[in-house]
Coordinates of C-alpha atoms in Angstrom, one line a residue:
X1 CA -14.9 -6.9 9.9
X2 CA -17.1 -7.5 6.9
X3 CA -14.7 -9.2 4.5
X4 CA -15.4 -10.5 1.1
X5 CA -12.5 -13.0 1.4
X6 CA -10.8 -13.9 4.7
X7 CA -7.2 -15.0 5.0
X8 CA -7.8 -18.7 4.3
X9 CA -10.3 -18.1 1.5
X10 CA -9.3 -18.7 -2.1
X11 CA -10.9 -16.4 -4.7
X12 CA -11.2 -17.4 -8.4
X13 CA -7.9 -17.3 -10.2
X14 CA -8.8 -14.4 -12.5
X15 CA -9.8 -12.4 -9.4
X16 CA -6.5 -13.3 -7.8
X17 CA -4.7 -11.9 -10.8
X18 CA -6.6 -8.6 -10.9
X19 CA -6.4 -8.0 -7.1
X20 CA -2.7 -9.1 -7.2
X21 CA -1.9 -6.5 -9.9
X22 CA -3.7 -3.9 -7.7
X23 CA -1.3 -4.8 -4.9
X24 CA 1.6 -4.3 -7.4
X25 CA 0.3 -0.8 -8.3
X26 CA -0.1 0.1 -4.7
X27 CA 3.5 -0.7 -3.8
X28 CA 5.1 0.5 -7.0
X29 CA 5.1 4.2 -6.3
X30 CA 7.3 3.8 -3.3
X31 CA 9.5 1.1 -4.9
X32 CA 10.1 3.3 -7.9
X33 CA 11.5 6.1 -5.8
X34 CA 14.2 4.0 -4.2
X35 CA 16.6 3.5 -7.2
X36 CA 16.0 7.1 -8.2
X37 CA 17.2 8.3 -4.8
X38 CA 20.1 5.9 -4.8
X39 CA 21.2 6.9 -8.4
X40 CA 23.0 10.2 -7.6
X41 CA 24.5 8.9 -4.4
X42 CA 26.0 5.9 -6.2
X43 CA 27.4 8.1 -9.0
X44 CA 25.0 6.4 -11.5
X45 CA 24.2 9.9 -12.9
X46 CA 22.1 9.7 -16.1
X47 CA 22.7 6.0 -16.7
X48 CA 19.1 5.1 -17.0
X49 CA 19.8 1.6 -18.0
X50 CA 21.5 1.0 -14.7
X51 CA 18.7 2.6 -12.8
X52 CA 16.1 0.4 -14.6
X53 CA 18.1 -2.8 -13.9
X54 CA 18.3 -1.9 -10.2
X55 CA 14.5 -1.3 -10.2
X56 CA 14.0 -4.7 -11.9
X57 CA 16.2 -6.3 -9.2
X58 CA 14.2 -4.8 -6.4
X59 CA 10.9 -6.1 -7.9
X60 CA 12.3 -9.5 -8.6
X61 CA 13.6 -10.0 -5.0
X62 CA 10.6 -8.3 -3.5
X63 CA 8.2 -10.7 -5.3
X64 CA 10.3 -13.7 -4.3
X65 CA 10.3 -12.7 -0.6
X66 CA 6.6 -11.9 -0.7
X67 CA 5.9 -15.5 -1.7
X68 CA 8.2 -16.8 1.0
X69 CA 6.7 -14.5 3.7
X70 CA 3.1 -15.3 2.9
X71 CA 3.7 -19.1 2.6
X72 CA 6.2 -20.1 5.2
X73 CA 7.0 -16.9 7.1
X74 CA 4.3 -15.0 9.1
X75 CA 1.7 -16.4 6.6
X76 CA 0.0 -13.1 6.6
X77 CA -1.1 -11.2 3.4
X78 CA 1.8 -8.9 3.4
X79 CA 3.8 -7.5 0.4
X80 CA 7.6 -7.2 0.8
X81 CA 9.5 -4.5 -1.0
X82 CA 12.4 -2.0 -0.7
X83 CA 12.5 -0.1 2.5
X84 CA 13.3 3.6 3.0
X85 CA 14.8 2.7 6.5
X86 CA 17.9 1.4 4.7
X87 CA 18.4 4.5 2.6
X88 CA 19.6 6.7 5.5
X89 CA 22.5 4.4 6.5
X90 CA 23.3 3.9 2.8
X91 CA 23.5 7.7 2.4
X92 CA 25.8 8.0 5.3
X93 CA 28.1 5.3 4.0
X94 CA 28.2 6.8 0.5
X95 CA 29.1 10.2 1.9
X96 CA 32.4 9.0 3.2
X97 CA 35.4 10.6 1.4
X98 CA 36.4 7.4 -0.5
X99 CA 33.0 7.2 -2.1
X100 CA 32.7 10.8 -3.4
X101 CA 31.8 10.8 -7.0
X102 CA 34.2 11.8 -9.8
X103 CA 33.0 14.0 -12.6
X104 CA 30.7 12.0 -14.9
X105 CA 29.9 13.5 -18.3
X106 CA 26.9 12.5 -20.4
X107 CA 23.6 14.1 -21.3
X108 CA 24.9 17.4 -19.9
X109 CA 24.9 16.0 -16.3
X110 CA 28.0 16.1 -14.1
X111 CA 28.6 15.2 -10.5
X112 CA 31.5 16.1 -8.2
X113 CA 34.7 17.3 -9.8
X114 CA 37.6 15.0 -10.3
X115 CA 40.9 15.1 -12.3
X116 CA 39.8 12.8 -15.1
X117 CA 36.1 12.9 -16.2
X118 CA 34.2 9.6 -16.9
X119 CA 31.5 9.3 -19.5
X120 CA 28.1 7.9 -18.6
X121 CA 27.7 4.2 -19.5
X122 CA 31.4 3.6 -20.1
X123 CA 33.1 0.6 -18.5
X124 CA 34.9 3.0 -16.1
X125 CA 31.6 4.6 -15.1
X126 CA 30.0 1.1 -14.6
X127 CA 32.8 0.2 -12.3
X128 CA 32.5 3.5 -10.4
X129 CA 28.9 2.9 -9.3
X130 CA 29.2 -0.9 -8.9
X131 CA 32.0 -0.4 -6.3
X132 CA 29.5 1.6 -4.3
X133 CA 26.7 -0.9 -4.8
X134 CA 29.0 -3.8 -3.6
X135 CA 29.8 -1.9 -0.4
X136 CA 26.0 -1.4 0.3
X137 CA 25.4 -5.1 -0.5
X138 CA 27.9 -6.2 2.0
X139 CA 26.5 -3.8 4.6
X140 CA 23.0 -5.2 4.1
X141 CA 24.1 -8.8 4.2
X142 CA 26.2 -8.4 7.3
X143 CA 23.6 -6.4 9.3
X144 CA 20.7 -8.6 8.2
X145 CA 22.3 -11.6 9.8
X146 CA 21.4 -9.9 13.1
X147 CA 17.7 -9.9 12.1
X148 CA 17.9 -13.6 11.1
X149 CA 19.4 -14.4 14.5
X150 CA 16.7 -12.4 16.3
X151 CA 14.0 -14.3 14.5
X152 CA 15.7 -17.7 14.8
X153 CA 16.5 -17.3 18.5
X154 CA 13.0 -16.2 19.5
X155 CA 14.4 -13.0 21.1
X156 CA 11.6 -10.9 19.6
X157 CA 9.4 -11.5 22.6
X158 CA 12.0 -10.3 25.0
X159 CA 12.8 -7.2 22.9
X160 CA 9.2 -6.2 22.5
X161 CA 9.0 -5.7 26.3
X162 CA 11.3 -2.7 26.0
X163 CA 10.3 -1.1 22.6
X164 CA 7.4 1.3 23.0
X165 CA 5.8 4.1 21.0
X166 CA 8.4 6.6 22.3
X167 CA 11.1 4.5 20.7
X168 CA 9.4 3.9 17.5
X169 CA 8.0 7.4 16.9
X170 CA 11.3 9.3 16.6
X171 CA 12.9 6.4 14.7
X172 CA 10.3 6.4 11.9
X173 CA 9.8 10.1 11.8
X174 CA 13.5 10.8 11.4
X175 CA 13.5 8.5 8.3
X176 CA 11.3 11.1 6.5
X177 CA 13.0 14.1 8.0
X178 CA 16.4 12.9 6.9
X179 CA 15.3 12.6 3.3
X180 CA 14.1 16.2 2.9
X181 CA 17.3 17.1 0.9
X182 CA 16.8 14.4 -1.7
X183 CA 13.2 15.5 -2.1
X184 CA 14.1 19.2 -2.4
X185 CA 17.0 18.5 -4.9
X186 CA 14.7 16.5 -7.2
X187 CA 11.8 19.0 -6.9
X188 CA 13.9 22.0 -7.6
X189 CA 14.6 20.9 -11.2
X190 CA 11.2 22.4 -12.1
X191 CA 9.1 23.6 -9.2
X192 CA 6.0 24.2 -11.3
X193 CA 5.8 20.6 -12.4
X194 CA 6.5 19.4 -8.8
X195 CA 3.7 21.6 -7.4
X196 CA 1.4 20.3 -10.1
X197 CA 2.2 16.7 -9.1
X198 CA 1.6 17.6 -5.4
X199 CA -1.7 19.1 -6.4
X200 CA -2.9 15.9 -8.1
X201 CA -1.7 13.7 -5.3
X202 CA -3.5 15.9 -2.8
X203 CA -6.7 16.0 -4.9
X204 CA -6.9 12.3 -5.5
X205 CA -5.8 11.1 -2.0
X206 CA -7.6 13.6 0.1
X207 CA -10.4 15.6 -1.6
X208 CA -11.6 12.7 -3.8
X209 CA -10.9 9.8 -1.5
X210 CA -14.6 9.1 -0.8
X211 CA -15.6 9.4 -4.5
X212 CA -16.2 6.0 -6.1
X213 CA -16.1 5.4 -9.8
X214 CA -19.3 3.6 -10.9
X215 CA -18.8 0.1 -12.2
X216 CA -21.5 -2.0 -13.9
X217 CA -21.7 -5.8 -14.0
X218 CA -24.2 -8.3 -15.4
X219 CA -25.7 -10.9 -13.1
X220 CA -26.3 -14.0 -15.3
X221 CA -28.4 -15.7 -12.7
X222 CA -30.9 -12.9 -12.2
X223 CA -30.4 -11.5 -15.7
X224 CA -29.9 -7.9 -14.7
X225 CA -27.2 -5.3 -14.4
X226 CA -25.9 -4.0 -11.1
X227 CA -23.9 -0.9 -10.3
X228 CA -21.2 -0.7 -7.7
X229 CA -18.6 1.9 -6.7
X230 CA -14.9 1.4 -6.9
X231 CA -12.6 3.6 -4.8
X232 CA -10.0 4.3 -7.6
X233 CA -8.8 7.6 -6.1
X234 CA -8.3 6.1 -2.7
X235 CA -6.4 3.1 -4.0
X236 CA -4.2 4.7 -6.6
X237 CA -3.6 8.4 -5.9
X238 CA 0.1 8.3 -6.6
X239 CA -0.1 6.3 -9.8
X240 CA -3.0 8.5 -11.1
X241 CA -1.0 11.7 -10.2
X242 CA 2.0 10.4 -12.1
X243 CA 0.0 9.4 -15.1
X244 CA -1.8 12.8 -15.3
X245 CA 1.4 14.9 -14.7
X246 CA 3.4 12.7 -17.1
X247 CA 0.7 13.1 -19.8
X248 CA 0.7 16.9 -19.4
X249 CA 4.5 17.0 -19.6
X250 CA 4.2 14.9 -22.8
X251 CA 1.8 17.5 -24.3
X252 CA 4.1 20.4 -23.3
X253 CA 7.0 18.5 -24.8
X254 CA 5.2 17.7 -28.1
X255 CA 4.2 21.4 -28.5
X256 CA 7.7 22.6 -27.6
X257 CA 6.2 24.6 -24.7
X258 CA 9.2 23.2 -22.9
X259 CA 12.2 24.1 -25.0
X260 CA 14.6 21.4 -26.2
X261 CA 17.5 23.1 -24.7
X262 CA 19.4 21.3 -21.9
X263 CA 20.4 24.7 -20.4
X264 CA 16.8 25.9 -20.1
X265 CA 15.4 25.8 -16.5
X266 CA 12.3 23.8 -17.6
X267 CA 14.2 21.1 -19.6
X268 CA 14.1 18.4 -16.9
X269 CA 10.3 18.3 -17.3
X270 CA 10.6 17.1 -20.9
X271 CA 9.5 13.5 -21.5
X272 CA 11.9 12.7 -24.3
X273 CA 15.3 13.3 -22.6
X274 CA 15.5 9.7 -21.4
X275 CA 13.6 7.8 -24.1
X276 CA 16.8 6.2 -25.3
X277 CA 16.6 3.8 -22.3
X278 CA 13.5 2.2 -23.9
X279 CA 15.4 1.1 -26.9
X280 CA 18.6 0.1 -25.1
X281 CA 16.9 -1.9 -22.3
X282 CA 16.5 -5.6 -22.9
X283 CA 13.1 -7.2 -23.1
X284 CA 14.0 -9.8 -20.6
X285 CA 16.7 -9.6 -17.9
X286 CA 17.0 -12.2 -15.1
X287 CA 18.7 -10.7 -12.0
X288 CA 21.1 -13.1 -10.3
X289 CA 23.2 -13.1 -7.1
X290 CA 26.5 -11.2 -7.6
X291 CA 25.4 -9.5 -10.8
X292 CA 27.3 -6.3 -9.8
X293 CA 30.3 -8.3 -8.5
X294 CA 31.1 -9.9 -5.2
X295 CA 29.8 -7.9 -2.2
X296 CA 32.5 -6.1 -0.1
X297 CA 32.3 -6.0 3.7
X298 CA 33.6 -3.5 6.2
X299 CA 32.8 -3.2 9.9
X300 CA 31.8 0.4 9.7
X301 CA 29.2 -0.2 6.9
X302 CA 27.8 -3.3 8.6
X303 CA 27.3 -1.6 11.9
X304 CA 26.0 1.5 10.3
X305 CA 23.3 -0.4 8.4
X306 CA 22.1 -1.9 11.7
X307 CA 19.9 1.2 12.3
X308 CA 18.0 0.5 9.1
X309 CA 17.6 -3.2 10.1
X310 CA 16.2 -2.3 13.5
X311 CA 13.8 0.3 12.2
X312 CA 12.5 -2.0 9.5
X313 CA 12.1 -4.9 12.0
X314 CA 10.1 -2.8 14.4
X315 CA 7.9 -1.4 11.6
X316 CA 7.2 -4.8 10.3
X317 CA 6.2 -6.2 13.7
X318 CA 3.5 -3.5 13.9
X319 CA 2.4 -4.4 10.3
X320 CA 2.0 -8.0 11.3
X321 CA -0.7 -7.1 13.9
X322 CA -2.3 -4.6 11.5
X323 CA -2.5 -7.2 8.7
X324 CA -3.9 -9.8 11.0
X325 CA -6.6 -7.5 12.3
X326 CA -7.6 -6.2 8.9
X327 CA -7.6 -9.6 7.1
X328 CA -9.8 -11.4 9.7
X329 CA -7.1 -13.4 11.3
X330 CA -6.5 -13.7 15.1
X331 CA -3.5 -11.8 16.4
X332 CA -0.2 -13.5 15.4
X333 CA 1.2 -15.8 18.0
X334 CA 4.9 -15.5 18.9
X335 CA 6.0 -18.3 16.5
X336 CA 4.4 -16.5 13.6
X337 CA 6.2 -13.2 14.6
X338 CA 9.5 -15.1 14.9
X339 CA 9.1 -16.6 11.5
X340 CA 8.1 -13.3 10.0
X341 CA 11.2 -11.5 11.4
X342 CA 13.4 -14.5 10.4
X343 CA 12.0 -14.6 6.8
X344 CA 12.3 -10.8 6.4
X345 CA 16.0 -11.1 7.6
X346 CA 16.6 -13.8 5.0
X347 CA 14.9 -11.6 2.4
X348 CA 17.3 -8.8 3.3
X349 CA 20.2 -11.2 2.9
X350 CA 18.9 -12.1 -0.6
X351 CA 18.5 -8.4 -1.4
X352 CA 22.1 -7.9 -0.5
X353 CA 23.2 -10.9 -2.6
X354 CA 21.2 -9.8 -5.6
X355 CA 22.1 -6.1 -5.2
X356 CA 19.0 -4.1 -4.7
X357 CA 20.7 -1.3 -2.9
X358 CA 18.3 -1.5 0.0
X359 CA 16.8 -4.0 2.4
X360 CA 13.2 -5.3 2.3
X361 CA 10.4 -4.7 4.7
X362 CA 6.6 -5.0 4.8
X363 CA 4.6 -2.4 2.9
X364 CA 2.0 -0.6 5.0
X365 CA 0.1 0.8 2.0
X366 CA -0.9 -2.7 0.9
X367 CA -2.3 -3.4 4.3
X368 CA -4.5 -0.3 3.9
X369 CA -5.6 -1.6 0.5
X370 CA -6.8 -4.8 2.1
X371 CA -9.0 -2.7 4.4
X372 CA -10.5 -0.9 1.4
X373 CA -11.1 -3.9 -0.9
X374 CA -12.2 -6.2 1.9
X375 CA -10.1 -8.9 0.4
X376 CA -7.6 -10.4 3.0
X377 CA -6.9 -13.6 1.1
X378 CA -3.4 -15.0 1.4
X379 CA -3.7 -16.5 -2.1
X380 CA -4.2 -13.0 -3.6
X381 CA -0.9 -11.8 -2.0
X382 CA 0.9 -15.0 -3.2
X383 CA -0.4 -14.2 -6.7
X384 CA 0.8 -10.6 -6.3
X385 CA 4.3 -11.9 -5.4
X386 CA 4.5 -13.9 -8.5
X387 CA 3.3 -11.0 -10.7
X388 CA 5.9 -8.7 -9.1
X389 CA 8.6 -11.2 -9.6
X390 CA 7.7 -11.7 -13.3
X391 CA 7.5 -7.9 -14.0
X392 CA 10.9 -7.5 -12.5
X393 CA 12.3 -9.8 -15.2
X394 CA 10.7 -7.7 -18.0
X395 CA 13.5 -5.1 -18.6
X396 CA 11.5 -2.7 -20.7
X397 CA 8.8 -2.4 -18.0
X398 CA 11.3 -1.0 -15.5
X399 CA 12.8 1.2 -18.2
X400 CA 9.5 2.7 -19.0
X401 CA 9.1 4.1 -15.5
X402 CA 12.7 5.4 -15.4
X403 CA 11.7 7.9 -18.1
X404 CA 9.4 9.7 -15.8
X405 CA 10.6 13.4 -15.6
X406 CA 12.4 14.1 -12.3
X407 CA 10.2 17.1 -11.2
X408 CA 7.2 14.7 -11.1
X409 CA 9.2 12.4 -8.9
X410 CA 10.0 15.4 -6.7
X411 CA 6.3 15.9 -6.0
X412 CA 6.0 12.2 -5.2
X413 CA 8.9 12.4 -2.8
X414 CA 7.5 15.5 -1.1
X415 CA 4.2 13.8 -0.3
X416 CA 5.7 10.3 0.4
X417 CA 8.4 11.4 2.8
X418 CA 5.9 13.6 4.5
X419 CA 3.7 10.6 5.1
X420 CA 6.6 8.7 6.6
X421 CA 7.1 11.5 9.1
X422 CA 3.4 11.5 9.9
X423 CA 3.3 7.7 10.3
X424 CA 6.1 8.0 12.9
X425 CA 4.3 10.7 14.8
X426 CA 1.1 8.7 14.7
X427 CA 2.6 6.3 17.2
X428 CA 2.2 9.0 19.8
X429 CA -1.6 8.4 19.9
X430 CA -0.9 5.7 22.4
X431 CA 1.0 7.8 24.9
X432 CA -0.2 10.5 27.3
X433 CA 0.7 13.8 25.5
X434 CA -0.2 15.8 28.6
X435 CA 2.8 14.3 30.3
X436 CA 5.9 16.5 30.3
X437 CA 8.0 13.3 30.5
X438 CA 6.7 12.1 27.1
X439 CA 6.9 15.5 25.5
X440 CA 10.5 15.8 26.6
X441 CA 11.5 12.3 25.4
X442 CA 10.0 12.7 21.9
X443 CA 11.1 16.3 21.4
X444 CA 14.6 15.8 22.6
X445 CA 15.0 12.6 20.6
X446 CA 14.1 14.4 17.4
X447 CA 16.2 17.5 18.2
X448 CA 19.3 15.6 19.3
X449 CA 18.9 13.1 16.4
X450 CA 18.9 16.0 13.8
X451 CA 21.5 18.3 15.5
X452 CA 24.1 15.8 16.5
X453 CA 24.1 14.0 13.1
X454 CA 24.3 17.2 11.2
X455 CA 27.4 18.2 13.2
X456 CA 29.0 14.8 12.8
X457 CA 28.3 14.8 9.0
X458 CA 29.8 18.3 8.7
X459 CA 32.9 17.3 10.8
X460 CA 33.6 13.7 9.7
X461 CA 37.2 13.8 10.9
X462 CA 36.3 14.9 14.4
X463 CA 36.1 11.4 15.9
X464 CA 39.5 10.0 17.0
X465 CA 39.5 6.9 19.2
X466 CA 42.9 5.7 18.0
X467 CA 41.4 2.9 15.9
X468 CA 40.5 3.6 12.3
X469 CA 37.8 0.9 12.1
X470 CA 36.1 2.2 15.4
X471 CA 36.3 5.7 14.0
X472 CA 34.5 4.7 10.9
X473 CA 31.8 2.7 12.8
X474 CA 31.1 5.6 15.1
X475 CA 31.1 8.1 12.2
X476 CA 28.5 6.1 10.3
X477 CA 26.3 5.4 13.4
X478 CA 26.4 8.9 14.7
X479 CA 25.7 10.3 11.2
X480 CA 22.4 8.5 11.1
X481 CA 19.7 10.6 12.7
X482 CA 17.4 7.6 12.7
X483 CA 19.8 5.6 14.8
X484 CA 20.7 8.4 17.2
X485 CA 17.1 9.6 17.7
X486 CA 15.7 6.1 18.0
X487 CA 18.4 5.1 20.5
X488 CA 17.9 8.2 22.6
X489 CA 14.1 7.6 22.7
X490 CA 14.6 4.0 23.6
X491 CA 17.1 4.8 26.4
X492 CA 15.0 7.6 28.0
X493 CA 11.7 5.7 27.7
X494 CA 13.2 2.8 29.6
X495 CA 15.1 4.8 32.2
X496 CA 12.9 7.8 33.0
X497 CA 10.2 6.8 35.5
X498 CA 6.8 6.5 34.1
X499 CA 3.7 4.3 34.3
X500 CA 2.7 1.8 31.7
X501 CA -0.3 3.8 30.8
X502 CA 1.7 7.1 30.6
X503 CA 4.3 5.4 28.3
X504 CA 1.5 4.1 26.0
X505 CA 2.4 0.5 26.7
X506 CA -1.1 -0.4 28.0
X507 CA -3.0 1.4 25.2
X508 CA -0.8 -0.2 22.6
X509 CA -1.2 -3.7 24.0
X510 CA -5.0 -3.3 24.5
X511 CA -5.3 -2.4 20.9
X512 CA -3.3 -5.5 19.8
X513 CA -4.8 -7.8 22.4
X514 CA -8.2 -9.0 21.1
X515 CA -7.8 -12.4 22.6
X516 CA -5.1 -14.7 23.9
X517 CA -2.1 -13.6 21.9
X518 CA -0.2 -16.8 22.5
X519 CA -2.9 -19.2 21.4
X520 CA -1.9 -20.8 18.0
X521 CA -4.3 -20.7 15.1
X522 CA -4.6 -22.9 12.0
X523 CA -4.0 -20.0 9.7
X524 CA -0.5 -19.5 11.1
X525 CA 0.5 -23.2 11.0
X526 CA 3.2 -24.2 8.5
X527 CA 1.7 -26.1 5.5
X528 CA 2.2 -29.9 5.4
X529 CA 4.6 -30.2 8.4
X530 CA 2.7 -29.0 11.4
X531 CA 1.0 -32.3 12.0
X532 CA 4.5 -33.9 12.2
X533 CA 5.9 -31.2 14.5
X534 CA 3.1 -31.8 17.0
X535 CA 4.4 -35.3 17.5
X536 CA 7.8 -34.3 18.6
X537 CA 8.3 -32.6 22.0
X538 CA 11.6 -31.0 21.0
X539 CA 9.7 -28.9 18.4
X540 CA 8.1 -26.9 21.3
X541 CA 11.6 -25.4 22.0
X542 CA 12.1 -24.3 18.3
X543 CA 11.1 -20.6 18.0
X544 CA 10.0 -21.1 14.4
X545 CA 7.7 -24.1 15.1
X546 CA 3.9 -23.6 15.5
X547 CA 4.2 -25.6 18.7
X548 CA 6.8 -23.2 20.2
X549 CA 5.8 -22.2 23.8
X550 CA 9.1 -20.5 25.0
X551 CA 8.7 -17.0 26.4
X552 CA 5.3 -16.6 25.0
X553 CA 3.5 -15.9 28.3
X554 CA 6.1 -13.5 29.6
X555 CA 6.0 -11.6 26.3
X556 CA 2.8 -9.8 26.8
X557 CA 2.7 -9.4 30.6
X558 CA 2.2 -5.7 31.1
X559 CA 4.4 -3.9 33.6
X560 CA 2.6 -2.1 36.5

C-alpha cells in the first residue's frame, strides 16, 4: 500500500496534531450518541449537565486507553472509544422493574409515572440516575475481568479456532437491530428534521464521497504553488451533516419558523431549548474514579454484560488485522493480539471505575480514515489520544454538543445503526452463501435472537428456577438478542457438519494470512523492555511477552 507515513514513521509535530484532531472528529459522531442513548434509560431526562459530564468522561477514558493501546497494547494505530455492544446489555439491565424511572419534571419532560415527582437537576434526581449508573459500572467492571483474563492467559488463540463469520455476523448485526427503537423514538420528535439529516449524511457519504475539495500549498524549494484534493466529504460526512442541519435549525429558530411553544410538534428542533447547559457547565472538569459513587455489583448484571464484552472483543480482533494491513505493518503476532485484548479489558475496567456507562472497543471508522489519508503512523494516534483526553476535560466542549436538537441525532442514529447491521452482514462475504447450511444458521440465529428476546422482555416473570439470582441472570442474558443470536450462530456453526471453505474459515484466514502470522516484528515489540525479555527463557511462556511462543502454531492451523 502506498502510504505517506507507515506505522513506525514520525510525522512533524504540527502534522500529528492536525491528523490527530481528524481522528477525533471521525470518532466523535459515534461517541456523542452513546450518552444520548443512555440518558432516557438512566432517567437522566433533560439534565443536559449530567449528559455532558458523561460525554466528557467517555472522551477522557477513551483518550487514556488509546494512548495505552497504541504504546504498550497491540501497538497498532487504533482509537479506543465507547462501544455500542455494551448498550444492549445495559438496556436490558435498566429495564428491570427496580430500575424503572419515576416521574421527572423539568423543561416539560416527564418519564414513567410515580407517586412523587422529582424535578430535573435536584439532589433526588441526581441520586436516581447515579444509582443506575453505579449498577452499570459494576456490571462493566465485573464482566471486563473476563476479557482481562482471556488476554492474560493467551486463550485468544484457542478461542479463535471456533469463532467464525457465522458467529460474528449475527452478533454484530443484532447490535444494530436491537437499537431500532432508540433511533425511532429520537427521530419521531420531528421527522422532517430527521429526514433532512439523513439526506445530508447520504449526500456527503455516498454521492459526494469521490469529490475532493481543492487545497493549495506553496512549495518554498521550487517556489511554486501546487494543488491537491482533500476528501472532506468522505472523511467527515456525519460531522458535516450535523453542522448543516444544526445551522438550518438555528435559522428556523431565529426566524421563529419553529414556534417557541413546548407543546408544538416542531419544538424539539429548536436550537435554544438546551442552551442553559452552556452557561451551567464548568470550563474544566476532571473526571475521576467513583465520581458517581461506588459501583454496585450483582451477578445478573455482570453475567448479562458478558455478551457485550464478547462482541466487543471479537470485533476488536478483526480490527487489529485490518489496522495492521492498512498501516503497512505485518499481521499481528499472537502476543500482540493477547496484549491488545488484555489492554482493552483493562480499558473497560477503567471505564467502569470512571463511570462512562459503556465499555470501550476499537473504532473501525478510524481505521478507514487511515486508508483514506495514507497515514498509518502510531505517533499520530498517540497524539489523537492525548487530544481526546484533553478535550474530555473541557466541560463546555462536551456541553456544546449536548445542545444538538434531538431530531438531528435521530437521523444520525438511523444511518449509524444501519451501518452496524451492514457491518455484521458483511462478514458473510467469506462464507458460501449458496450453502443451505449457512443460510439456515444465519437466518435462524437472527430470527431466534429477535423472537426469543422479545418474548422474554415482554414476560420478565416467566423464568422460575427456584433461585432469584439465577432467574435474574437468565432474564438478562435471554433478553439480549445479541447474546442469544451470537450463541446460536456459534453453536450451530461448530456442530452442524461443514467444510472449512463452506464455513468461510479458509477465505477468512487467507485474507488475514499475508505471511507467517506467528513471526514477531519489531513494530509489535514492547518499547525499552524487549531486549531484556529476550534474555530470559521464562518470558517465552508469558502470553503478553514479545517472545511468547505458546499455542501460536496451533492457532492458525486450518481444519480440513
